Amino acid sequence: RKHFPQDSVLLFILPPSVKELEKRLRGRGKDSPAELENRLKEASREISEAPRYDYIIHNENFDEAYAQLKAILITERLKSWRLSPLF
């Protein structure tokens, strides 16, 4: 948070599960076993940081996750302190 402007909105997109994330990564076939292991370790570390974000979207269903993202954007645009320079 300290690396971003004060009015930044932090959004974390959470995979359905680490097991599902591994399945998706393996399905892409782009990473070596060592790279895959490193990516999964890093993902676990990043997931542990999710509570520090303003919003968390659980990406189990793409359409639902996309709808949540749009709702967050609308909500943030409508916050009164974001509109104050207009008045």
JSON list of C-alpha atoms in Angstrom, two decimals:
[
{"chain": "A", "resi": 1, "resn": "ARG", "atom": "CA", "xyz": [0.00, 0.00, 0.00]},
{"chain": "A", "resi": 2, "resn": "LYS", "atom": "CA", "xyz": [2.87, 2.35, 0.76]},
{"chain": "A", "resi": 3, "resn": "HIS", "atom": "CA", "xyz": [4.03, 2.12, -2.87]},
{"chain": "A", "resi": 4, "resn": "PHE", "atom": "CA", "xyz": [0.79, 3.48, -4.35]},
{"chain": "A", "resi": 5, "resn": "PRO", "atom": "CA", "xyz": [-0.98, 6.84, -4.21]},
{"chain": "A", "resi": 6, "resn": "GLN", "atom": "CA", "xyz": [-3.13, 7.34, -1.13]},
{"chain": "A", "resi": 7, "resn": "ASP", "atom": "CA", "xyz": [-6.38, 7.19, -3.09]},
{"chain": "A", "resi": 8, "resn": "SER", "atom": "CA", "xyz": [-5.49, 3.89, -4.79]},
{"chain": "A", "resi": 9, "resn": "VAL", "atom": "CA", "xyz": [-7.99, 1.06, -4.59]},
{"chain": "A", "resi": 10, "resn": "LEU", "atom": "CA", "xyz": [-6.35, -2.31, -4.07]},
{"chain": "A", "resi": 11, "resn": "LEU", "atom": "CA", "xyz": [-8.07, -5.32, -5.60]},
{"chain": "A", "resi": 12, "resn": "PHE", "atom": "CA", "xyz": [-7.01, -8.94, -5.16]},
{"chain": "A", "resi": 13, "resn": "ILE", "atom": "CA", "xyz": [-8.27, -11.64, -7.51]},
{"chain": "A", "resi": 14, "resn": "LEU", "atom": "CA", "xyz": [-8.29, -14.89, -5.58]},
{"chain": "A", "resi": 15, "resn": "PRO", "atom": "CA", "xyz": [-8.16, -18.25, -7.37]},
{"chain": "A", "resi": 16, "resn": "PRO", "atom": "CA", "xyz": [-10.89, -20.78, -6.50]},
{"chain": "A", "resi": 17, "resn": "SER", "atom": "CA", "xyz": [-8.26, -22.82, -4.63]},
{"chain": "A", "resi": 18, "resn": "VAL", "atom": "CA", "xyz": [-4.54, -23.50, -4.79]},
{"chain": "A", "resi": 19, "resn": "LYS", "atom": "CA", "xyz": [-5.36, -26.90, -6.26]},
{"chain": "A", "resi": 20, "resn": "GLU", "atom": "CA", "xyz": [-7.42, -25.29, -9.03]},
{"chain": "A", "resi": 21, "resn": "LEU", "atom": "CA", "xyz": [-4.68, -22.73, -9.65]},
{"chain": "A", "resi": 22, "resn": "GLU", "atom": "CA", "xyz": [-2.19, -25.54, -10.05]},
{"chain": "A", "resi": 23, "resn": "LYS", "atom": "CA", "xyz": [-4.54, -27.32, -12.45]},
{"chain": "A", "resi": 24, "resn": "ARG", "atom": "CA", "xyz": [-4.91, -24.15, -14.55]},
{"chain": "A", "resi": 25, "resn": "LEU", "atom": "CA", "xyz": [-1.18, -23.51, -14.62]},
{"chain": "A", "resi": 26, "resn": "ARG", "atom": "CA", "xyz": [-0.41, -27.10, -15.57]},
{"chain": "A", "resi": 27, "resn": "GLY", "atom": "CA", "xyz": [-3.08, -26.94, -18.28]},
{"chain": "A", "resi": 28, "resn": "ARG", "atom": "CA", "xyz": [-1.30, -24.02, -19.91]},
{"chain": "A", "resi": 29, "resn": "GLY", "atom": "CA", "xyz": [1.84, -26.12, -20.26]},
{"chain": "A", "resi": 30, "resn": "LYS", "atom": "CA", "xyz": [4.15, -23.10, -20.23]},
{"chain": "A", "resi": 31, "resn": "ASP", "atom": "CA", "xyz": [6.15, -23.72, -17.06]},
{"chain": "A", "resi": 32, "resn": "SER", "atom": "CA", "xyz": [8.76, -26.30, -16.20]},
{"chain": "A", "resi": 33, "resn": "PRO", "atom": "CA", "xyz": [8.09, -28.31, -13.02]},
{"chain": "A", "resi": 34, "resn": "ALA", "atom": "CA", "xyz": [10.54, -26.09, -11.11]},
{"chain": "A", "resi": 35, "resn": "GLU", "atom": "CA", "xyz": [8.93, -22.90, -12.44]},
{"chain": "A", "resi": 36, "resn": "LEU", "atom": "CA", "xyz": [5.49, -24.26, -11.58]},
{"chain": "A", "resi": 37, "resn": "GLU", "atom": "CA", "xyz": [6.60, -25.03, -8.03]},
{"chain": "A", "resi": 38, "resn": "ASN", "atom": "CA", "xyz": [8.02, -21.51, -7.66]},
{"chain": "A", "resi": 39, "resn": "ARG", "atom": "CA", "xyz": [4.85, -19.94, -9.04]},
{"chain": "A", "resi": 40, "resn": "LEU", "atom": "CA", "xyz": [2.69, -21.93, -6.62]},
{"chain": "A", "resi": 41, "resn": "LYS", "atom": "CA", "xyz": [4.88, -20.95, -3.66]},
{"chain": "A", "resi": 42, "resn": "GLU", "atom": "CA", "xyz": [4.68, -17.31, -4.71]},
{"chain": "A", "resi": 43, "resn": "ALA", "atom": "CA", "xyz": [0.92, -17.59, -5.18]},
{"chain": "A", "resi": 44, "resn": "SER", "atom": "CA", "xyz": [0.55, -18.97, -1.65]},
{"chain": "A", "resi": 45, "resn": "ARG", "atom": "CA", "xyz": [2.57, -16.05, -0.30]},
{"chain": "A", "resi": 46, "resn": "GLU", "atom": "CA", "xyz": [0.49, -13.56, -2.30]},
{"chain": "A", "resi": 47, "resn": "ILE", "atom": "CA", "xyz": [-2.79, -15.16, -1.18]},
{"chain": "A", "resi": 48, "resn": "SER", "atom": "CA", "xyz": [-1.73, -14.69, 2.44]},
{"chain": "A", "resi": 49, "resn": "GLU", "atom": "CA", "xyz": [-1.54, -10.95, 1.71]},
{"chain": "A", "resi": 50, "resn": "ALA", "atom": "CA", "xyz": [-5.10, -10.75, 0.34]},
{"chain": "A", "resi": 51, "resn": "PRO", "atom": "CA", "xyz": [-6.61, -9.34, 3.58]},
{"chain": "A", "resi": 52, "resn": "ARG", "atom": "CA", "xyz": [-4.52, -6.19, 3.08]},
{"chain": "A", "resi": 53, "resn": "TYR", "atom": "CA", "xyz": [-6.50, -5.30, -0.04]},
{"chain": "A", "resi": 54, "resn": "ASP", "atom": "CA", "xyz": [-9.66, -3.20, -0.23]},
{"chain": "A", "resi": 55, "resn": "TYR", "atom": "CA", "xyz": [-11.56, -5.80, -2.23]},
{"chain": "A", "resi": 56, "resn": "ILE", "atom": "CA", "xyz": [-11.18, -9.50, -2.87]},
{"chain": "A", "resi": 57, "resn": "ILE", "atom": "CA", "xyz": [-12.79, -11.18, -5.88]},
{"chain": "A", "resi": 58, "resn": "HIS", "atom": "CA", "xyz": [-13.04, -14.95, -5.67]},
{"chain": "A", "resi": 59, "resn": "ASN", "atom": "CA", "xyz": [-12.48, -16.02, -9.29]},
{"chain": "A", "resi": 60, "resn": "GLU", "atom": "CA", "xyz": [-14.43, -19.25, -9.27]},
{"chain": "A", "resi": 61, "resn": "ASN", "atom": "CA", "xyz": [-16.83, -18.27, -12.05]},
{"chain": "A", "resi": 62, "resn": "PHE", "atom": "CA", "xyz": [-15.60, -15.80, -14.67]},
{"chain": "A", "resi": 63, "resn": "ASP", "atom": "CA", "xyz": [-18.95, -14.10, -15.29]},
{"chain": "A", "resi": 64, "resn": "GLU", "atom": "CA", "xyz": [-19.56, -13.60, -11.59]},
{"chain": "A", "resi": 65, "resn": "ALA", "atom": "CA", "xyz": [-16.01, -12.34, -10.99]},
{"chain": "A", "resi": 66, "resn": "TYR", "atom": "CA", "xyz": [-16.38, -9.91, -13.90]},
{"chain": "A", "resi": 67, "resn": "ALA", "atom": "CA", "xyz": [-19.70, -8.65, -12.52]},
{"chain": "A", "resi": 68, "resn": "GLN", "atom": "CA", "xyz": [-18.05, -8.09, -9.14]},
{"chain": "A", "resi": 69, "resn": "LEU", "atom": "CA", "xyz": [-15.23, -6.16, -10.78]},
{"chain": "A", "resi": 70, "resn": "LYS", "atom": "CA", "xyz": [-17.70, -3.91, -12.58]},
{"chain": "A", "resi": 71, "resn": "ALA", "atom": "CA", "xyz": [-19.59, -3.35, -9.31]},
{"chain": "A", "resi": 72, "resn": "ILE", "atom": "CA", "xyz": [-16.39, -2.33, -7.56]},
{"chain": "A", "resi": 73, "resn": "LEU", "atom": "CA", "xyz": [-15.56, 0.13, -10.33]},
{"chain": "A", "resi": 74, "resn": "ILE", "atom": "CA", "xyz": [-19.03, 1.68, -10.14]},
{"chain": "A", "resi": 75, "resn": "THR", "atom": "CA", "xyz": [-18.87, 1.86, -6.34]},
{"chain": "A", "resi": 76, "resn": "GLU", "atom": "CA", "xyz": [-15.50, 3.55, -6.36]},
{"chain": "A", "resi": 77, "resn": "ARG", "atom": "CA", "xyz": [-16.50, 6.05, -9.03]},
{"chain": "A", "resi": 78, "resn": "LEU", "atom": "CA", "xyz": [-19.56, 7.03, -7.00]},
{"chain": "A", "resi": 79, "resn": "LYS", "atom": "CA", "xyz": [-17.74, 7.69, -3.72]},
{"chain": "A", "resi": 80, "resn": "SER", "atom": "CA", "xyz": [-18.32, 11.31, -2.78]},
{"chain": "A", "resi": 81, "resn": "TRP", "atom": "CA", "xyz": [-14.69, 12.11, -2.02]},
{"chain": "A", "resi": 82, "resn": "ARG", "atom": "CA", "xyz": [-13.77, 11.08, -5.57]},
{"chain": "A", "resi": 83, "resn": "LEU", "atom": "CA", "xyz": [-16.38, 13.48, -6.96]},
{"chain": "A", "resi": 84, "resn": "SER", "atom": "CA", "xyz": [-15.43, 16.49, -4.80]},
{"chain": "A", "resi": 85, "resn": "PRO", "atom": "CA", "xyz": [-13.10, 18.11, -7.39]},
{"chain": "A", "resi": 86, "resn": "LEU", "atom": "CA", "xyz": [-16.10, 18.34, -9.70]},
{"chain": "A", "resi": 87, "resn": "PHE", "atom": "CA", "xyz": [-18.02, 20.64, -7.35]}
]
